[in-house]
Amino acid sequence: MLTLQVFAPAMGQKSPSPFAMKAIALMQMSGLDYQIKPGDPRKGPKQKLPVLIDNGKSISDSTHILAHLKSMHGFDPDKNLTPEQLAIAEAFRRMVEEHLYWVLVHSRWVENGDIVRDVFFAAVPSLMRKFVFRMVIKQVKSALFGQGMGRHTPKEIYAFGAADLQAIADYLGDKQFFFGDAPTSVDATIFGMLDSIVTPPLDTELKRAALAHNTLKAYHQRMSDHIDLAEL
Ligand SMILES: N[C@@H](CCC(=O)N[C@@H](CS)C(=O)NCC(=O)O)C(=O)O
């Protein structure tokens, strides 16, 4: 039995991480028998979640999980894509995971820190919580600054996010999925990010930018239905 370790459900999401939601989408698309379990990133091989456990072996990183599903379980959602489509998928994946992700991090941790603190650190006694959160937020801000996104004003950060969402909506157009009638791995990536932007009950400029696109709203719903999200 395969076990997918992710952060426990929170803020209306099956797991409050775009990478965990991407991995859940991939597992659902694969049709493989698997279970979802809450994990602890500190115990994982790369101190991040998601992690897939297969026969005692831990596979960390959603991209490596997809590669493992392809090589070990014969699940390849991209097998019918042309080299040109694979190149487009790779570019969008990087945009979502290495750029739009940091806009999400800003919107959650910097602009909604109080809510995130009380949800993600609910298990920490309230007296300790502010202290623990102060340490964590320092690390998050340092990561945002190091990556570069944290050097911009909120207005500039959200303009970057809106441009990424516009590019996704424009490429998607009136197609069912990113490359037509069948979802591929880039749909799992984009779905994971959209779910993390629109599902939590946070009023963020990034969420408003996403919901302004009817295409993206319908696409998020279509992917949720396709992977049977409500049944999980
Ligand atoms: N490249 C990784 C990114 C995973 C990642 O950044 N996970 C974050 C949550 S969104 C995490 O586990 N953070 C815990 C930490 O940094 O302590 C993937 O695709 O799985």
PDB file of C-alpha atoms and ligand atoms in Angstrom:
ATOM      1  CA  MET A   1       0.000   0.000   0.000  1.00  0.00           C
ATOM      2  CA  LEU A   2       1.290   3.461  -0.913  1.00  0.00           C
ATOM      3  CA  THR A   3       1.111   6.148   1.774  1.00  0.00           C
ATOM      4  CA  LEU A   4       1.108   9.841   0.956  1.00  0.00           C
ATOM      5  CA  GLN A   5       2.207  11.990   3.869  1.00  0.00           C
ATOM      6  CA  VAL A   6       0.890  15.544   3.797  1.00  0.00           C
ATOM      7  CA  PHE A   7      -0.045  18.302   6.241  1.00  0.00           C
ATOM      8  CA  ALA A   8      -3.328  17.504   8.022  1.00  0.00           C
ATOM      9  CA  PRO A   9      -6.504  19.114   6.611  1.00  0.00           C
ATOM     10  CA  ALA A  10      -6.853  22.815   7.458  1.00  0.00           C
ATOM     11  CA  MET A  11      -8.522  25.987   6.211  1.00  0.00           C
ATOM     12  CA  GLY A  12     -11.049  23.992   4.178  1.00  0.00           C
ATOM     13  CA  GLN A  13      -8.327  22.147   2.229  1.00  0.00           C
ATOM     14  CA  LYS A  14      -7.585  18.427   2.320  1.00  0.00           C
ATOM     15  CA  SER A  15      -4.051  19.628   2.933  1.00  0.00           C
ATOM     16  CA  PRO A  16      -3.071  23.312   3.151  1.00  0.00           C
ATOM     17  CA  SER A  17      -0.131  23.101   0.734  1.00  0.00           C
ATOM     18  CA  PRO A  18      -0.096  23.481  -3.058  1.00  0.00           C
ATOM     19  CA  PHE A  19       2.475  20.690  -3.357  1.00  0.00           C
ATOM     20  CA  ALA A  20       0.443  18.336  -1.167  1.00  0.00           C
ATOM     21  CA  MET A  21      -2.709  19.084  -3.179  1.00  0.00           C
ATOM     22  CA  LYS A  22      -0.761  18.458  -6.385  1.00  0.00           C
ATOM     23  CA  ALA A  23       0.427  15.091  -5.015  1.00  0.00           C
ATOM     24  CA  ILE A  24      -3.128  14.206  -3.920  1.00  0.00           C
ATOM     25  CA  ALA A  25      -4.389  15.084  -7.413  1.00  0.00           C
ATOM     26  CA  LEU A  26      -1.698  12.893  -9.002  1.00  0.00           C
ATOM     27  CA  MET A  27      -2.494   9.960  -6.708  1.00  0.00           C
ATOM     28  CA  GLN A  28      -6.192  10.292  -7.473  1.00  0.00           C
ATOM     29  CA  MET A  29      -5.498  10.503 -11.220  1.00  0.00           C
ATOM     30  CA  SER A  30      -3.276   7.407 -11.030  1.00  0.00           C
ATOM     31  CA  GLY A  31      -6.075   5.170  -9.749  1.00  0.00           C
ATOM     32  CA  LEU A  32      -3.498   3.412  -7.529  1.00  0.00           C
ATOM     33  CA  ASP A  33      -4.447   2.101  -4.115  1.00  0.00           C
ATOM     34  CA  TYR A  34      -3.068   4.526  -1.536  1.00  0.00           C
ATOM     35  CA  GLN A  35      -3.786   6.188   1.772  1.00  0.00           C
ATOM     36  CA  ILE A  36      -3.307   9.766   2.929  1.00  0.00           C
ATOM     37  CA  LYS A  37      -1.702  10.295   6.342  1.00  0.00           C
ATOM     38  CA  PRO A  38      -0.689  13.453   8.189  1.00  0.00           C
ATOM     39  CA  GLY A  39       3.098  13.762   8.184  1.00  0.00           C
ATOM     40  CA  ASP A  40       5.763  15.759   9.973  1.00  0.00           C
ATOM     41  CA  PRO A  41       8.101  17.590   7.568  1.00  0.00           C
ATOM     42  CA  ARG A  42      10.924  17.494  10.134  1.00  0.00           C
ATOM     43  CA  LYS A  43      10.991  13.693   9.852  1.00  0.00           C
ATOM     44  CA  GLY A  44      11.052  13.593   6.040  1.00  0.00           C
ATOM     45  CA  PRO A  45      14.214  13.091   3.963  1.00  0.00           C
ATOM     46  CA  LYS A  46      14.173  16.753   2.834  1.00  0.00           C
ATOM     47  CA  GLN A  47      12.251  18.296   5.755  1.00  0.00           C
ATOM     48  CA  LYS A  48       9.355  19.105   3.423  1.00  0.00           C
ATOM     49  CA  LEU A  49       6.005  17.565   2.597  1.00  0.00           C
ATOM     50  CA  PRO A  50       4.593  15.809   0.603  1.00  0.00           C
ATOM     51  CA  VAL A  51       6.400  12.490   0.990  1.00  0.00           C
ATOM     52  CA  LEU A  52       5.310   9.226  -0.626  1.00  0.00           C
ATOM     53  CA  ILE A  53       6.153   6.017   1.211  1.00  0.00           C
ATOM     54  CA  ASP A  54       6.404   3.009  -1.067  1.00  0.00           C
ATOM     55  CA  ASN A  55       7.494  -0.298   0.403  1.00  0.00           C
ATOM     56  CA  GLY A  56       9.543   1.407   3.119  1.00  0.00           C
ATOM     57  CA  LYS A  57      11.150   3.867   0.690  1.00  0.00           C
ATOM     58  CA  SER A  58      10.459   7.597   1.193  1.00  0.00           C
ATOM     59  CA  ILE A  59      10.107   9.749  -1.914  1.00  0.00           C
ATOM     60  CA  SER A  60      10.211  13.458  -1.155  1.00  0.00           C
ATOM     61  CA  ASP A  61       9.136  16.279  -3.516  1.00  0.00           C
ATOM     62  CA  SER A  62       6.001  16.219  -5.661  1.00  0.00           C
ATOM     63  CA  THR A  63       8.100  16.126  -8.856  1.00  0.00           C
ATOM     64  CA  HIS A  64      10.033  13.075  -7.648  1.00  0.00           C
ATOM     65  CA  ILE A  65       6.747  11.482  -6.592  1.00  0.00           C
ATOM     66  CA  LEU A  66       5.466  11.859 -10.172  1.00  0.00           C
ATOM     67  CA  ALA A  67       8.723  10.418 -11.552  1.00  0.00           C
ATOM     68  CA  HIS A  68       8.376   7.468  -9.135  1.00  0.00           C
ATOM     69  CA  LEU A  69       4.769   6.844 -10.184  1.00  0.00           C
ATOM     70  CA  LYS A  70       5.943   6.806 -13.813  1.00  0.00           C
ATOM     71  CA  SER A  71       8.957   4.532 -13.355  1.00  0.00           C
ATOM     72  CA  MET A  72       7.640   2.156 -10.681  1.00  0.00           C
ATOM     73  CA  HIS A  73       3.874   2.085 -11.232  1.00  0.00           C
ATOM     74  CA  GLY A  74       3.455   2.772 -14.955  1.00  0.00           C
ATOM     75  CA  PHE A  75       1.349   5.897 -14.381  1.00  0.00           C
ATOM     76  CA  ASP A  76       2.298   8.548 -16.929  1.00  0.00           C
ATOM     77  CA  PRO A  77      -0.353  11.261 -17.369  1.00  0.00           C
ATOM     78  CA  ASP A  78       1.924  13.004 -19.903  1.00  0.00           C
ATOM     79  CA  LYS A  79       2.492  10.065 -22.239  1.00  0.00           C
ATOM     80  CA  ASN A  80       0.454  11.565 -25.085  1.00  0.00           C
ATOM     81  CA  LEU A  81       2.040  15.028 -24.977  1.00  0.00           C
ATOM     82  CA  THR A  82       4.292  16.266 -27.768  1.00  0.00           C
ATOM     83  CA  PRO A  83       7.799  17.595 -26.956  1.00  0.00           C
ATOM     84  CA  GLU A  84       6.418  21.113 -27.474  1.00  0.00           C
ATOM     85  CA  GLN A  85       3.595  20.514 -24.982  1.00  0.00           C
ATOM     86  CA  LEU A  86       6.045  18.985 -22.496  1.00  0.00           C
ATOM     87  CA  ALA A  87       8.182  22.133 -22.776  1.00  0.00           C
ATOM     88  CA  ILE A  88       5.153  24.375 -22.205  1.00  0.00           C
ATOM     89  CA  ALA A  89       4.102  22.250 -19.219  1.00  0.00           C
ATOM     90  CA  GLU A  90       7.563  22.507 -17.693  1.00  0.00           C
ATOM     91  CA  ALA A  91       7.614  26.303 -18.063  1.00  0.00           C
ATOM     92  CA  PHE A  92       4.160  26.687 -16.473  1.00  0.00           C
ATOM     93  CA  ARG A  93       5.107  24.289 -13.680  1.00  0.00           C
ATOM     94  CA  ARG A  94       8.144  26.393 -12.835  1.00  0.00           C
ATOM     95  CA  MET A  95       6.085  29.595 -12.966  1.00  0.00           C
ATOM     96  CA  VAL A  96       3.530  28.158 -10.551  1.00  0.00           C
ATOM     97  CA  GLU A  97       5.958  26.470  -8.151  1.00  0.00           C
ATOM     98  CA  GLU A  98       8.882  28.886  -8.193  1.00  0.00           C
ATOM     99  CA  HIS A  99       7.088  32.227  -8.642  1.00  0.00           C
ATOM    100  CA  LEU A 100       3.354  32.176  -7.946  1.00  0.00           C
ATOM    101  CA  TYR A 101       4.074  30.049  -4.852  1.00  0.00           C
ATOM    102  CA  TRP A 102       5.947  32.968  -3.262  1.00  0.00           C
ATOM    103  CA  VAL A 103       2.980  35.284  -3.828  1.00  0.00           C
ATOM    104  CA  LEU A 104       0.882  32.701  -1.974  1.00  0.00           C
ATOM    105  CA  VAL A 105       3.454  32.564   0.835  1.00  0.00           C
ATOM    106  CA  HIS A 106       3.304  36.362   1.158  1.00  0.00           C
ATOM    107  CA  SER A 107      -0.516  36.403   1.133  1.00  0.00           C
ATOM    108  CA  ARG A 108      -0.738  33.743   3.852  1.00  0.00           C
ATOM    109  CA  TRP A 109       2.178  34.276   6.176  1.00  0.00           C
ATOM    110  CA  VAL A 110       2.864  38.004   5.892  1.00  0.00           C
ATOM    111  CA  GLU A 111      -0.628  39.412   5.337  1.00  0.00           C
ATOM    112  CA  ASN A 112      -2.673  36.855   7.292  1.00  0.00           C
ATOM    113  CA  GLY A 113      -0.095  35.825   9.875  1.00  0.00           C
ATOM    114  CA  ASP A 114      -2.520  35.951  12.837  1.00  0.00           C
ATOM    115  CA  ILE A 115      -4.970  33.539  11.207  1.00  0.00           C
ATOM    116  CA  VAL A 116      -2.256  31.222   9.911  1.00  0.00           C
ATOM    117  CA  ARG A 117      -0.635  31.176  13.374  1.00  0.00           C
ATOM    118  CA  ASP A 118      -3.819  30.102  15.124  1.00  0.00           C
ATOM    119  CA  VAL A 119      -4.661  27.458  12.496  1.00  0.00           C
ATOM    120  CA  PHE A 120      -1.235  25.926  11.822  1.00  0.00           C
ATOM    121  CA  PHE A 121       0.013  26.117  15.408  1.00  0.00           C
ATOM    122  CA  ALA A 122      -3.259  25.256  17.158  1.00  0.00           C
ATOM    123  CA  ALA A 123      -1.548  22.339  18.915  1.00  0.00           C
ATOM    124  CA  VAL A 124       1.004  24.668  20.511  1.00  0.00           C
ATOM    125  CA  PRO A 125      -0.195  26.018  23.908  1.00  0.00           C
ATOM    126  CA  SER A 126      -1.366  29.622  23.398  1.00  0.00           C
ATOM    127  CA  LEU A 127       1.368  31.145  25.605  1.00  0.00           C
ATOM    128  CA  MET A 128       4.075  29.473  23.503  1.00  0.00           C
ATOM    129  CA  ARG A 129       2.302  30.013  20.195  1.00  0.00           C
ATOM    130  CA  LYS A 130       3.284  33.650  19.665  1.00  0.00           C
ATOM    131  CA  PHE A 131       6.871  32.833  20.506  1.00  0.00           C
ATOM    132  CA  VAL A 132       7.044  29.835  18.141  1.00  0.00           C
ATOM    133  CA  PHE A 133       5.290  31.793  15.402  1.00  0.00           C
ATOM    134  CA  ARG A 134       7.730  34.697  15.742  1.00  0.00           C
ATOM    135  CA  MET A 135      10.598  32.306  15.034  1.00  0.00           C
ATOM    136  CA  VAL A 136       8.818  30.705  12.090  1.00  0.00           C
ATOM    137  CA  ILE A 137       7.715  33.989  10.505  1.00  0.00           C
ATOM    138  CA  LYS A 138      11.301  35.229  10.723  1.00  0.00           C
ATOM    139  CA  GLN A 139      12.397  32.203   8.662  1.00  0.00           C
ATOM    140  CA  VAL A 140       9.534  32.657   6.188  1.00  0.00           C
ATOM    141  CA  LYS A 141      10.373  36.346   5.663  1.00  0.00           C
ATOM    142  CA  SER A 142      14.022  35.522   5.253  1.00  0.00           C
ATOM    143  CA  ALA A 143      13.121  32.894   2.606  1.00  0.00           C
ATOM    144  CA  LEU A 144      10.880  35.429   0.841  1.00  0.00           C
ATOM    145  CA  PHE A 145      13.687  37.995   0.876  1.00  0.00           C
ATOM    146  CA  GLY A 146      16.278  35.462  -0.290  1.00  0.00           C
ATOM    147  CA  GLN A 147      14.080  34.311  -3.160  1.00  0.00           C
ATOM    148  CA  GLY A 148      13.502  37.948  -4.099  1.00  0.00           C
ATOM    149  CA  MET A 149       9.713  38.220  -3.894  1.00  0.00           C
ATOM    150  CA  GLY A 150       9.953  39.659  -0.379  1.00  0.00           C
ATOM    151  CA  ARG A 151      11.900  42.675  -1.661  1.00  0.00           C
ATOM    152  CA  HIS A 152       8.829  44.017  -3.495  1.00  0.00           C
ATOM    153  CA  THR A 153       5.908  46.071  -2.204  1.00  0.00           C
ATOM    154  CA  PRO A 154       2.597  44.220  -1.647  1.00  0.00           C
ATOM    155  CA  LYS A 155       1.205  45.978  -4.736  1.00  0.00           C
ATOM    156  CA  GLU A 156       4.093  44.705  -6.867  1.00  0.00           C
ATOM    157  CA  ILE A 157       3.848  41.199  -5.395  1.00  0.00           C
ATOM    158  CA  TYR A 158       0.144  40.945  -6.240  1.00  0.00           C
ATOM    159  CA  ALA A 159       0.761  42.317  -9.740  1.00  0.00           C
ATOM    160  CA  PHE A 160       3.182  39.401 -10.278  1.00  0.00           C
ATOM    161  CA  GLY A 161       0.550  36.981  -8.981  1.00  0.00           C
ATOM    162  CA  ALA A 162      -2.181  38.455 -11.179  1.00  0.00           C
ATOM    163  CA  ALA A 163       0.080  38.197 -14.265  1.00  0.00           C
ATOM    164  CA  ASP A 164       0.785  34.505 -13.551  1.00  0.00           C
ATOM    165  CA  LEU A 165      -2.935  33.788 -13.120  1.00  0.00           C
ATOM    166  CA  GLN A 166      -3.709  35.685 -16.326  1.00  0.00           C
ATOM    167  CA  ALA A 167      -1.155  33.567 -18.227  1.00  0.00           C
ATOM    168  CA  ILE A 168      -2.739  30.354 -16.910  1.00  0.00           C
ATOM    169  CA  ALA A 169      -6.272  31.554 -17.771  1.00  0.00           C
ATOM    170  CA  ASP A 170      -5.195  32.681 -21.253  1.00  0.00           C
ATOM    171  CA  TYR A 171      -3.443  29.426 -22.076  1.00  0.00           C
ATOM    172  CA  LEU A 172      -6.318  27.371 -20.716  1.00  0.00           C
ATOM    173  CA  GLY A 173      -8.837  29.367 -22.770  1.00  0.00           C
ATOM    174  CA  ASP A 174     -12.001  27.337 -23.255  1.00  0.00           C
ATOM    175  CA  LYS A 175     -10.230  23.962 -23.078  1.00  0.00           C
ATOM    176  CA  GLN A 176     -11.363  21.469 -20.433  1.00  0.00           C
ATOM    177  CA  PHE A 177      -7.840  20.863 -19.212  1.00  0.00           C
ATOM    178  CA  PHE A 178      -4.490  22.457 -19.977  1.00  0.00           C
ATOM    179  CA  PHE A 179      -3.842  20.410 -23.111  1.00  0.00           C
ATOM    180  CA  GLY A 180      -7.357  19.455 -24.095  1.00  0.00           C
ATOM    181  CA  ASP A 181      -9.888  16.897 -22.935  1.00  0.00           C
ATOM    182  CA  ALA A 182      -7.675  14.840 -20.600  1.00  0.00           C
ATOM    183  CA  PRO A 183      -5.787  16.145 -17.558  1.00  0.00           C
ATOM    184  CA  THR A 184      -1.999  15.815 -17.445  1.00  0.00           C
ATOM    185  CA  SER A 185       0.535  16.431 -14.677  1.00  0.00           C
ATOM    186  CA  VAL A 186       0.552  20.205 -15.194  1.00  0.00           C
ATOM    187  CA  ASP A 187      -3.178  20.201 -14.362  1.00  0.00           C
ATOM    188  CA  ALA A 188      -2.319  18.612 -11.005  1.00  0.00           C
ATOM    189  CA  THR A 189       0.286  21.334 -10.403  1.00  0.00           C
ATOM    190  CA  ILE A 190      -2.046  24.201 -11.297  1.00  0.00           C
ATOM    191  CA  PHE A 191      -4.950  22.648  -9.419  1.00  0.00           C
ATOM    192  CA  GLY A 192      -2.833  22.337  -6.261  1.00  0.00           C
ATOM    193  CA  MET A 193      -1.965  26.009  -6.427  1.00  0.00           C
ATOM    194  CA  LEU A 194      -5.479  27.229  -7.305  1.00  0.00           C
ATOM    195  CA  ASP A 195      -6.975  25.173  -4.489  1.00  0.00           C
ATOM    196  CA  SER A 196      -4.513  26.762  -2.060  1.00  0.00           C
ATOM    197  CA  ILE A 197      -5.395  30.238  -3.326  1.00  0.00           C
ATOM    198  CA  VAL A 198      -9.195  30.027  -3.498  1.00  0.00           C
ATOM    199  CA  THR A 199     -10.264  27.516  -0.811  1.00  0.00           C
ATOM    200  CA  PRO A 200      -8.941  28.938   2.486  1.00  0.00           C
ATOM    201  CA  PRO A 201     -11.291  31.486   4.085  1.00  0.00           C
ATOM    202  CA  LEU A 202      -8.753  34.287   3.725  1.00  0.00           C
ATOM    203  CA  ASP A 203      -9.611  37.507   1.960  1.00  0.00           C
ATOM    204  CA  THR A 204      -6.471  38.072  -0.099  1.00  0.00           C
ATOM    205  CA  GLU A 205      -5.789  40.089  -3.212  1.00  0.00           C
ATOM    206  CA  LEU A 206      -4.393  36.920  -4.803  1.00  0.00           C
ATOM    207  CA  LYS A 207      -7.675  35.092  -4.201  1.00  0.00           C
ATOM    208  CA  ARG A 208      -9.656  37.992  -5.657  1.00  0.00           C
ATOM    209  CA  ALA A 209      -7.388  37.987  -8.729  1.00  0.00           C
ATOM    210  CA  ALA A 210      -7.989  34.235  -9.230  1.00  0.00           C
ATOM    211  CA  LEU A 211     -11.747  34.430  -8.703  1.00  0.00           C
ATOM    212  CA  ALA A 212     -11.983  37.291 -11.206  1.00  0.00           C
ATOM    213  CA  HIS A 213     -11.356  34.633 -13.903  1.00  0.00           C
ATOM    214  CA  ASN A 214     -14.474  32.560 -14.564  1.00  0.00           C
ATOM    215  CA  THR A 215     -12.213  30.205 -16.521  1.00  0.00           C
ATOM    216  CA  LEU A 216     -10.118  29.490 -13.426  1.00  0.00           C
ATOM    217  CA  LYS A 217     -13.122  29.100 -11.132  1.00  0.00           C
ATOM    218  CA  ALA A 218     -14.697  26.554 -13.502  1.00  0.00           C
ATOM    219  CA  TYR A 219     -11.357  24.795 -14.019  1.00  0.00           C
ATOM    220  CA  HIS A 220     -10.776  24.456 -10.270  1.00  0.00           C
ATOM    221  CA  GLN A 221     -14.234  22.906  -9.908  1.00  0.00           C
ATOM    222  CA  ARG A 222     -13.677  20.624 -12.921  1.00  0.00           C
ATOM    223  CA  MET A 223     -10.398  19.331 -11.495  1.00  0.00           C
ATOM    224  CA  SER A 224     -11.977  18.889  -8.028  1.00  0.00           C
ATOM    225  CA  ASP A 225     -14.747  16.811  -9.620  1.00  0.00           C
ATOM    226  CA  HIS A 226     -12.315  14.872 -11.803  1.00  0.00           C
ATOM    227  CA  ILE A 227     -10.220  13.761  -8.824  1.00  0.00           C
ATOM    228  CA  ASP A 228     -13.284  13.191  -6.583  1.00  0.00           C
ATOM    229  CA  LEU A 229     -11.979  15.668  -4.040  1.00  0.00           C
ATOM    230  CA  ALA A 230     -15.237  15.770  -2.086  1.00  0.00           C
ATOM    231  CA  GLU A 231     -15.078  11.990  -1.537  1.00  0.00           C
ATOM    232  CA  LEU A 232     -11.641  12.012   0.071  1.00  0.00           C
TER     233      LEU A 232
HETATM  234  N1  LIG B   1       9.509  21.188  -4.221  1.00  0.00           N
HETATM  235  C1  LIG B   1       8.725  20.611  -3.150  1.00  0.00           C
HETATM  236  C2  LIG B   1       8.188  21.735  -2.273  1.00  0.00           C
HETATM  237  C3  LIG B   1       7.473  21.235  -1.028  1.00  0.00           C
HETATM  238  C4  LIG B   1       7.275  22.351  -0.015  1.00  0.00           C
HETATM  239  O1  LIG B   1       7.799  23.464  -0.158  1.00  0.00           O
HETATM  240  N2  LIG B   1       6.512  22.045   1.047  1.00  0.00           N
HETATM  241  C5  LIG B   1       6.326  22.987   2.110  1.00  0.00           C
HETATM  242  C6  LIG B   1       4.854  23.281   2.344  1.00  0.00           C
HETATM  243  S1  LIG B   1       4.121  24.178   1.024  1.00  0.00           S
HETATM  244  C7  LIG B   1       6.879  22.409   3.416  1.00  0.00           C
HETATM  245  O2  LIG B   1       6.854  21.214   3.626  1.00  0.00           O
HETATM  246  N3  LIG B   1       7.355  23.250   4.309  1.00  0.00           N
HETATM  247  C8  LIG B   1       7.793  22.820   5.605  1.00  0.00           C
HETATM  248  C9  LIG B   1       9.006  23.524   6.040  1.00  0.00           C
HETATM  249  O3  LIG B   1       9.622  24.241   5.233  1.00  0.00           O
HETATM  250  O4  LIG B   1       9.349  23.346   7.207  1.00  0.00           O
HETATM  251  C10 LIG B   1       7.622  19.742  -3.755  1.00  0.00           C
HETATM  252  O5  LIG B   1       7.310  19.896  -4.947  1.00  0.00           O
HETATM  253  O6  LIG B   1       7.114  18.852  -3.056  1.00  0.00           O
END
